[in-house]
Amino acid sequence: MKLEIKDLRVSYGGIRALKGVNLTVDEGSIVTLIGANGAGKSTTLRAISGLLKPDAGQITYNGESIAGFPAKEIVKRGVVMVPEGRRVFPDMTVRENLLIGAYLRSDRAGIDQDLKYVMELFPRLSERTWQLAGTLSGGEQQMLAVGRALMAKPKLLMMDEPSLGLAPLVVKDIFSIIRRVNQDGITVLLIEQNANASLRVADYGYVLETGSIVLEGQGRALLENHSIQEAYLGHRKSAIPASGKASSEETSGKHGRKYEVSMNSD
Amino acid sequence: MSAIFQHLANALSVGSLYALMAIGYTMVYGVLRLINFAHGEIFMMAMYVVFFGLATFMMPWYISFIVAILITALLGVTAERLAYRPLRDAPRISILISAIAVSYFLQNLATVLFGGRPLTFPQVPLFTSMMNLGGVHISRLLILTPVIAAVLLVGLQYLLKRTKTGMAMRAVARDYDAARLMGIDLNRTIAMTFFIGSALAGVGAIMWGMKYPQIIPTVGAMPGIKCFIAAVLGGIGNVAGAVVGGLVLGMTEILIVAAVPALAGYRDAFAFVLLIIVLLVKPTGLLGEKTTEKV
């Protein structure tokens, strides 16, 4: 049950969004993909989930090539995505949202059991089963989006920016849910701008920049990597360059930053 | 007293005919954000099919009705497959123009196939004979039309709220990508929407034909545009809104003419006046959603 991506190239609106991405998600692990806005993180997930057709490259899951499959076939194989911005169905109730997550399943008993599992995972939702999803708070909607994905009985759960726009306490909840779901046997591929939290929870991480992987390594190792700290974790080597001796790399700002890509180039 | 009852029954039956057809507009708008201008022509085709079934092939009325409803539904699905699906990712104006083209194509196809001379919709005594209701003589049609419409509407509500297909339609109407991520087949769900919307137009056409029995290739144009207005009046995209819009429009028309017979010649104009008022006062319609545009 391994997801392997080799040399994935995707164009999106005439722009080459992915220029040859390689990554591997081992069964049972939490893997995170971090990077700035527009680096191609969402594009990667959308290509895996069948929403976008890749130009070239391989996506294999469980030994089977799934690149270019319709989204339905990907979901059938247990690869399920929680989209960015939650995308719950606002005019359906919480319960309907969860049931539609199980759209491709017909095992009534299994669905009921998973409904209980989700309710236990998110007690807040169980209090609001008949409420319209559009009336939930942002955090509740995120939980609903995760619950809805779990109803598809995923083996690999892909999450696109689950912490985006949520209050810090809720973010903490979301990350503990990610850990819990993983302990229950679901592999997780997580995209985040919140690099700190996601690297902490992840076994392995990849850094994506303008359509290519520029760095990869164990979550902890990346967390301690200088260039990562500088670019994504908000640490600065020195607060403000004291004099004119700061290198151009340090002052080149958010965009076009160069890394020392020496580590983990194996 | 009897006259008032007649007018009310008439208003209700015309209103429910509009409602049946307005649902087709609103459902298609829901999933494609398209005003399906060919809907009136689909309605017209249903009338021809019934005519040939009854008058030429001498089918029993129920067989002919079922055949007409099925053919109408498949015609709607075919129009979607050939004229709308290839344009789904194109700018919305393209698919709208395509719908207008389908409308003209079907009108002219009907002229070529069936000729331009008016045909008379066959009478089915079970529906069109008079009955005595508490001392009032009334056409059965006036009672049956709202009843049949109500049964179909309840069935549609059940489908939309309680079945997987209905849930898929509501999901697709809201968010294509999220629906696809649930494993919903977009093409099949959209085709299903056209099937149901067109089938309802077929039922409407049959009832319409028994009430106004003249069939010509342009017979669908006026009911088509009026039911589009009914859908906008109720709030396009909203099924309950289409029903309300259809009823309001039908009843307004009939009751105004009943109250002021001198206005009878302007009957068809009321719908447009109503449309202008709605667009000025409440553009989202009576039950319309807030304008949350799809991203």
PDB file of N, CA, C and O in Angstrom, chain B residues 146-195:
ATOM      1  N   PRO B 146     -53.303  19.227 -11.061  1.00  0.00           N
ATOM      2  CA  PRO B 146     -52.595  19.529  -9.813  1.00  0.00           C
ATOM      3  C   PRO B 146     -52.277  18.279  -8.993  1.00  0.00           C
ATOM      4  O   PRO B 146     -51.221  18.214  -8.357  1.00  0.00           O
ATOM      5  N   VAL B 147     -53.166  17.286  -9.060  1.00  0.00           N
ATOM      6  CA  VAL B 147     -52.913  16.066  -8.274  1.00  0.00           C
ATOM      7  C   VAL B 147     -51.683  15.333  -8.804  1.00  0.00           C
ATOM      8  O   VAL B 147     -50.775  14.969  -8.043  1.00  0.00           O
ATOM      9  N   ILE B 148     -51.636  15.169 -10.131  1.00  0.00           N
ATOM     10  CA  ILE B 148     -50.486  14.484 -10.723  1.00  0.00           C
ATOM     11  C   ILE B 148     -49.208  15.270 -10.455  1.00  0.00           C
ATOM     12  O   ILE B 148     -48.171  14.713 -10.081  1.00  0.00           O
ATOM     13  N   ALA B 149     -49.282  16.595 -10.619  1.00  0.00           N
ATOM     14  CA  ALA B 149     -48.105  17.425 -10.359  1.00  0.00           C
ATOM     15  C   ALA B 149     -47.648  17.259  -8.912  1.00  0.00           C
ATOM     16  O   ALA B 149     -46.449  17.101  -8.643  1.00  0.00           O
ATOM     17  N   ALA B 150     -48.600  17.244  -7.997  1.00  0.00           N
ATOM     18  CA  ALA B 150     -48.239  17.135  -6.580  1.00  0.00           C
ATOM     19  C   ALA B 150     -47.564  15.792  -6.301  1.00  0.00           C
ATOM     20  O   ALA B 150     -46.542  15.736  -5.603  1.00  0.00           O
ATOM     21  N   VAL B 151     -48.102  14.724  -6.881  1.00  0.00           N
ATOM     22  CA  VAL B 151     -47.489  13.403  -6.673  1.00  0.00           C
ATOM     23  C   VAL B 151     -46.054  13.396  -7.202  1.00  0.00           C
ATOM     24  O   VAL B 151     -45.126  12.927  -6.534  1.00  0.00           O
ATOM     25  N   LEU B 152     -45.860  13.959  -8.391  1.00  0.00           N
ATOM     26  CA  LEU B 152     -44.520  13.986  -8.978  1.00  0.00           C
ATOM     27  C   LEU B 152     -43.559  14.825  -8.129  1.00  0.00           C
ATOM     28  O   LEU B 152     -42.395  14.469  -7.952  1.00  0.00           O
ATOM     29  N   LEU B 153     -44.076  15.929  -7.587  1.00  0.00           N
ATOM     30  CA  LEU B 153     -43.212  16.792  -6.777  1.00  0.00           C
ATOM     31  C   LEU B 153     -42.786  16.098  -5.490  1.00  0.00           C
ATOM     32  O   LEU B 153     -41.634  16.203  -5.074  1.00  0.00           O
ATOM     33  N   VAL B 154     -43.722  15.376  -4.898  1.00  0.00           N
ATOM     34  CA  VAL B 154     -43.366  14.631  -3.679  1.00  0.00           C
ATOM     35  C   VAL B 154     -42.315  13.580  -4.026  1.00  0.00           C
ATOM     36  O   VAL B 154     -41.312  13.419  -3.325  1.00  0.00           O
ATOM     37  N   GLY B 155     -42.531  12.895  -5.161  1.00  0.00           N
ATOM     38  CA  GLY B 155     -41.559  11.901  -5.604  1.00  0.00           C
ATOM     39  C   GLY B 155     -40.194  12.529  -5.829  1.00  0.00           C
ATOM     40  O   GLY B 155     -39.169  11.973  -5.426  1.00  0.00           O
ATOM     41  N   LEU B 156     -40.181  13.703  -6.439  1.00  0.00           N
ATOM     42  CA  LEU B 156     -38.914  14.375  -6.718  1.00  0.00           C
ATOM     43  C   LEU B 156     -38.208  14.765  -5.420  1.00  0.00           C
ATOM     44  O   LEU B 156     -36.998  14.598  -5.281  1.00  0.00           O
ATOM     45  N   GLN B 157     -38.991  15.281  -4.474  1.00  0.00           N
ATOM     46  CA  GLN B 157     -38.404  15.636  -3.179  1.00  0.00           C
ATOM     47  C   GLN B 157     -37.786  14.413  -2.515  1.00  0.00           C
ATOM     48  O   GLN B 157     -36.702  14.473  -1.955  1.00  0.00           O
ATOM     49  N   TYR B 158     -38.517  13.287  -2.597  1.00  0.00           N
ATOM     50  CA  TYR B 158     -37.989  12.056  -2.015  1.00  0.00           C
ATOM     51  C   TYR B 158     -36.665  11.701  -2.687  1.00  0.00           C
ATOM     52  O   TYR B 158     -35.675  11.394  -2.032  1.00  0.00           O
ATOM     53  N   LEU B 159     -36.679  11.766  -4.021  1.00  0.00           N
ATOM     54  CA  LEU B 159     -35.466  11.425  -4.763  1.00  0.00           C
ATOM     55  C   LEU B 159     -34.293  12.309  -4.338  1.00  0.00           C
ATOM     56  O   LEU B 159     -33.193  11.840  -4.068  1.00  0.00           O
ATOM     57  N   LEU B 160     -34.548  13.624  -4.242  1.00  0.00           N
ATOM     58  CA  LEU B 160     -33.460  14.552  -3.957  1.00  0.00           C
ATOM     59  C   LEU B 160     -32.961  14.430  -2.524  1.00  0.00           C
ATOM     60  O   LEU B 160     -31.784  14.609  -2.246  1.00  0.00           O
ATOM     61  N   LYS B 161     -33.877  14.139  -1.603  1.00  0.00           N
ATOM     62  CA  LYS B 161     -33.491  14.156  -0.191  1.00  0.00           C
ATOM     63  C   LYS B 161     -33.055  12.786   0.318  1.00  0.00           C
ATOM     64  O   LYS B 161     -32.260  12.677   1.243  1.00  0.00           O
ATOM     65  N   ARG B 162     -33.612  11.720  -0.263  1.00  0.00           N
ATOM     66  CA  ARG B 162     -33.436  10.419   0.371  1.00  0.00           C
ATOM     67  C   ARG B 162     -32.625   9.405  -0.418  1.00  0.00           C
ATOM     68  O   ARG B 162     -32.280   8.376   0.103  1.00  0.00           O
ATOM     69  N   THR B 163     -32.393   9.675  -1.694  1.00  0.00           N
ATOM     70  CA  THR B 163     -31.675   8.669  -2.472  1.00  0.00           C
ATOM     71  C   THR B 163     -30.254   9.137  -2.779  1.00  0.00           C
ATOM     72  O   THR B 163     -29.953  10.328  -2.720  1.00  0.00           O
ATOM     73  N   LYS B 164     -29.411   8.166  -3.097  1.00  0.00           N
ATOM     74  CA  LYS B 164     -28.021   8.464  -3.432  1.00  0.00           C
ATOM     75  C   LYS B 164     -27.939   9.340  -4.672  1.00  0.00           C
ATOM     76  O   LYS B 164     -27.153  10.280  -4.729  1.00  0.00           O
ATOM     77  N   THR B 165     -28.770   9.001  -5.673  1.00  0.00           N
ATOM     78  CA  THR B 165     -28.765   9.789  -6.905  1.00  0.00           C
ATOM     79  C   THR B 165     -29.091  11.244  -6.604  1.00  0.00           C
ATOM     80  O   THR B 165     -28.451  12.161  -7.118  1.00  0.00           O
ATOM     81  N   GLY B 166     -30.110  11.447  -5.761  1.00  0.00           N
ATOM     82  CA  GLY B 166     -30.518  12.798  -5.425  1.00  0.00           C
ATOM     83  C   GLY B 166     -29.436  13.543  -4.666  1.00  0.00           C
ATOM     84  O   GLY B 166     -29.170  14.718  -4.929  1.00  0.00           O
ATOM     85  N   MET B 167     -28.803  12.845  -3.734  1.00  0.00           N
ATOM     86  CA  MET B 167     -27.712  13.469  -2.983  1.00  0.00           C
ATOM     87  C   MET B 167     -26.596  13.867  -3.941  1.00  0.00           C
ATOM     88  O   MET B 167     -26.011  14.941  -3.811  1.00  0.00           O
ATOM     89  N   ALA B 168     -26.317  12.967  -4.906  1.00  0.00           N
ATOM     90  CA  ALA B 168     -25.256  13.268  -5.869  1.00  0.00           C
ATOM     91  C   ALA B 168     -25.618  14.509  -6.672  1.00  0.00           C
ATOM     92  O   ALA B 168     -24.767  15.369  -6.906  1.00  0.00           O
ATOM     93  N   MET B 169     -26.898  14.634  -7.048  1.00  0.00           N
ATOM     94  CA  MET B 169     -27.313  15.820  -7.809  1.00  0.00           C
ATOM     95  C   MET B 169     -27.114  17.085  -6.990  1.00  0.00           C
ATOM     96  O   MET B 169     -26.641  18.107  -7.492  1.00  0.00           O
ATOM     97  N   ARG B 170     -27.506  17.015  -5.731  1.00  0.00           N
ATOM     98  CA  ARG B 170     -27.351  18.209  -4.889  1.00  0.00           C
ATOM     99  C   ARG B 170     -25.876  18.535  -4.698  1.00  0.00           C
ATOM    100  O   ARG B 170     -25.485  19.712  -4.675  1.00  0.00           O
ATOM    101  N   ALA B 171     -25.045  17.497  -4.571  1.00  0.00           N
ATOM    102  CA  ALA B 171     -23.616  17.732  -4.384  1.00  0.00           C
ATOM    103  C   ALA B 171     -23.019  18.363  -5.642  1.00  0.00           C
ATOM    104  O   ALA B 171     -22.259  19.326  -5.569  1.00  0.00           O
ATOM    105  N   VAL B 172     -23.388  17.820  -6.814  1.00  0.00           N
ATOM    106  CA  VAL B 172     -22.861  18.349  -8.074  1.00  0.00           C
ATOM    107  C   VAL B 172     -23.318  19.790  -8.275  1.00  0.00           C
ATOM    108  O   VAL B 172     -22.551  20.639  -8.730  1.00  0.00           O
ATOM    109  N   ALA B 173     -24.578  20.072  -7.896  1.00  0.00           N
ATOM    110  CA  ALA B 173     -25.085  21.429  -8.050  1.00  0.00           C
ATOM    111  C   ALA B 173     -24.281  22.403  -7.198  1.00  0.00           C
ATOM    112  O   ALA B 173     -24.169  23.583  -7.524  1.00  0.00           O
ATOM    113  N   ARG B 174     -23.722  21.921  -6.122  1.00  0.00           N
ATOM    114  CA  ARG B 174     -23.026  22.819  -5.211  1.00  0.00           C
ATOM    115  C   ARG B 174     -21.544  22.967  -5.550  1.00  0.00           C
ATOM    116  O   ARG B 174     -20.995  24.066  -5.508  1.00  0.00           O
ATOM    117  N   ASP B 175     -20.883  21.877  -5.886  1.00  0.00           N
ATOM    118  CA  ASP B 175     -19.424  21.913  -5.976  1.00  0.00           C
ATOM    119  C   ASP B 175     -18.922  20.717  -6.788  1.00  0.00           C
ATOM    120  O   ASP B 175     -18.901  19.596  -6.290  1.00  0.00           O
ATOM    121  N   TYR B 176     -18.531  20.964  -8.038  1.00  0.00           N
ATOM    122  CA  TYR B 176     -18.071  19.870  -8.907  1.00  0.00           C
ATOM    123  C   TYR B 176     -16.928  19.075  -8.288  1.00  0.00           C
ATOM    124  O   TYR B 176     -16.974  17.860  -8.203  1.00  0.00           O
ATOM    125  N   ASP B 177     -15.878  19.810  -7.888  1.00  0.00           N
ATOM    126  CA  ASP B 177     -14.676  19.098  -7.439  1.00  0.00           C
ATOM    127  C   ASP B 177     -14.936  18.313  -6.165  1.00  0.00           C
ATOM    128  O   ASP B 177     -14.520  17.164  -6.045  1.00  0.00           O
ATOM    129  N   ALA B 178     -15.631  18.938  -5.220  1.00  0.00           N
ATOM    130  CA  ALA B 178     -15.920  18.227  -3.972  1.00  0.00           C
ATOM    131  C   ALA B 178     -16.757  16.990  -4.281  1.00  0.00           C
ATOM    132  O   ALA B 178     -16.535  15.921  -3.710  1.00  0.00           O
ATOM    133  N   ALA B 179     -17.702  17.112  -5.220  1.00  0.00           N
ATOM    134  CA  ALA B 179     -18.524  15.955  -5.570  1.00  0.00           C
ATOM    135  C   ALA B 179     -17.664  14.852  -6.178  1.00  0.00           C
ATOM    136  O   ALA B 179     -17.814  13.677  -5.845  1.00  0.00           O
ATOM    137  N   ARG B 180     -16.734  15.237  -7.040  1.00  0.00           N
ATOM    138  CA  ARG B 180     -15.865  14.223  -7.651  1.00  0.00           C
ATOM    139  C   ARG B 180     -15.016  13.530  -6.593  1.00  0.00           C
ATOM    140  O   ARG B 180     -14.742  12.340  -6.682  1.00  0.00           O
ATOM    141  N   LEU B 181     -14.612  14.296  -5.586  1.00  0.00           N
ATOM    142  CA  LEU B 181     -13.782  13.697  -4.531  1.00  0.00           C
ATOM    143  C   LEU B 181     -14.570  12.700  -3.680  1.00  0.00           C
ATOM    144  O   LEU B 181     -13.992  11.911  -2.951  1.00  0.00           O
ATOM    145  N   MET B 182     -15.898  12.764  -3.742  1.00  0.00           N
ATOM    146  CA  MET B 182     -16.715  11.775  -3.045  1.00  0.00           C
ATOM    147  C   MET B 182     -16.860  10.511  -3.891  1.00  0.00           C
ATOM    148  O   MET B 182     -17.481   9.548  -3.470  1.00  0.00           O
ATOM    149  N   GLY B 183     -16.344  10.559  -5.125  1.00  0.00           N
ATOM    150  CA  GLY B 183     -16.500   9.423  -6.023  1.00  0.00           C
ATOM    151  C   GLY B 183     -17.729   9.531  -6.910  1.00  0.00           C
ATOM    152  O   GLY B 183     -18.114   8.562  -7.553  1.00  0.00           O
ATOM    153  N   ILE B 184     -18.347  10.711  -6.928  1.00  0.00           N
ATOM    154  CA  ILE B 184     -19.551  10.898  -7.749  1.00  0.00           C
ATOM    155  C   ILE B 184     -19.150  11.060  -9.215  1.00  0.00           C
ATOM    156  O   ILE B 184     -18.216  11.797  -9.526  1.00  0.00           O
ATOM    157  N   ASP B 185     -19.859  10.350 -10.088  1.00  0.00           N
ATOM    158  CA  ASP B 185     -19.609  10.444 -11.521  1.00  0.00           C
ATOM    159  C   ASP B 185     -20.367  11.661 -12.062  1.00  0.00           C
ATOM    160  O   ASP B 185     -21.590  11.665 -12.128  1.00  0.00           O
ATOM    161  N   LEU B 186     -19.597  12.693 -12.426  1.00  0.00           N
ATOM    162  CA  LEU B 186     -20.187  13.965 -12.838  1.00  0.00           C
ATOM    163  C   LEU B 186     -21.087  13.794 -14.058  1.00  0.00           C
ATOM    164  O   LEU B 186     -22.228  14.264 -14.080  1.00  0.00           O
ATOM    165  N   ASN B 187     -20.564  13.101 -15.079  1.00  0.00           N
ATOM    166  CA  ASN B 187     -21.307  12.962 -16.327  1.00  0.00           C
ATOM    167  C   ASN B 187     -22.622  12.239 -16.104  1.00  0.00           C
ATOM    168  O   ASN B 187     -23.661  12.643 -16.614  1.00  0.00           O
ATOM    169  N   ARG B 188     -22.561  11.166 -15.340  1.00  0.00           N
ATOM    170  CA  ARG B 188     -23.778  10.391 -15.154  1.00  0.00           C
ATOM    171  C   ARG B 188     -24.809  11.193 -14.349  1.00  0.00           C
ATOM    172  O   ARG B 188     -26.005  11.165 -14.641  1.00  0.00           O
ATOM    173  N   THR B 189     -24.332  11.931 -13.355  1.00  0.00           N
ATOM    174  CA  THR B 189     -25.257  12.704 -12.530  1.00  0.00           C
ATOM    175  C   THR B 189     -25.913  13.824 -13.340  1.00  0.00           C
ATOM    176  O   THR B 189     -27.122  14.072 -13.208  1.00  0.00           O
ATOM    177  N   ILE B 190     -25.130  14.479 -14.190  1.00  0.00           N
ATOM    178  CA  ILE B 190     -25.695  15.554 -15.000  1.00  0.00           C
ATOM    179  C   ILE B 190     -26.691  14.977 -16.004  1.00  0.00           C
ATOM    180  O   ILE B 190     -27.780  15.524 -16.206  1.00  0.00           O
ATOM    181  N   ALA B 191     -26.343  13.823 -16.595  1.00  0.00           N
ATOM    182  CA  ALA B 191     -27.267  13.177 -17.525  1.00  0.00           C
ATOM    183  C   ALA B 191     -28.581  12.826 -16.816  1.00  0.00           C
ATOM    184  O   ALA B 191     -29.674  13.026 -17.346  1.00  0.00           O
ATOM    185  N   MET B 192     -28.459  12.347 -15.598  1.00  0.00           N
ATOM    186  CA  MET B 192     -29.641  11.982 -14.814  1.00  0.00           C
ATOM    187  C   MET B 192     -30.519  13.215 -14.567  1.00  0.00           C
ATOM    188  O   MET B 192     -31.760  13.139 -14.617  1.00  0.00           O
ATOM    189  N   THR B 193     -29.887  14.348 -14.314  1.00  0.00           N
ATOM    190  CA  THR B 193     -30.626  15.587 -14.099  1.00  0.00           C
ATOM    191  C   THR B 193     -31.433  15.958 -15.340  1.00  0.00           C
ATOM    192  O   THR B 193     -32.604  16.339 -15.244  1.00  0.00           O
ATOM    193  N   PHE B 194     -30.801  15.835 -16.504  1.00  0.00           N
ATOM    194  CA  PHE B 194     -31.514  16.121 -17.745  1.00  0.00           C
ATOM    195  C   PHE B 194     -32.649  15.133 -17.959  1.00  0.00           C
ATOM    196  O   PHE B 194     -33.725  15.503 -18.431  1.00  0.00           O
ATOM    197  N   PHE B 195     -32.396  13.872 -17.602  1.00  0.00           N
ATOM    198  CA  PHE B 195     -33.425  12.845 -17.779  1.00  0.00           C
ATOM    199  C   PHE B 195     -34.674  13.217 -16.976  1.00  0.00           C
ATOM    200  O   PHE B 195     -35.781  13.243 -17.489  1.00  0.00           O
TER     201      PHE B 195
END
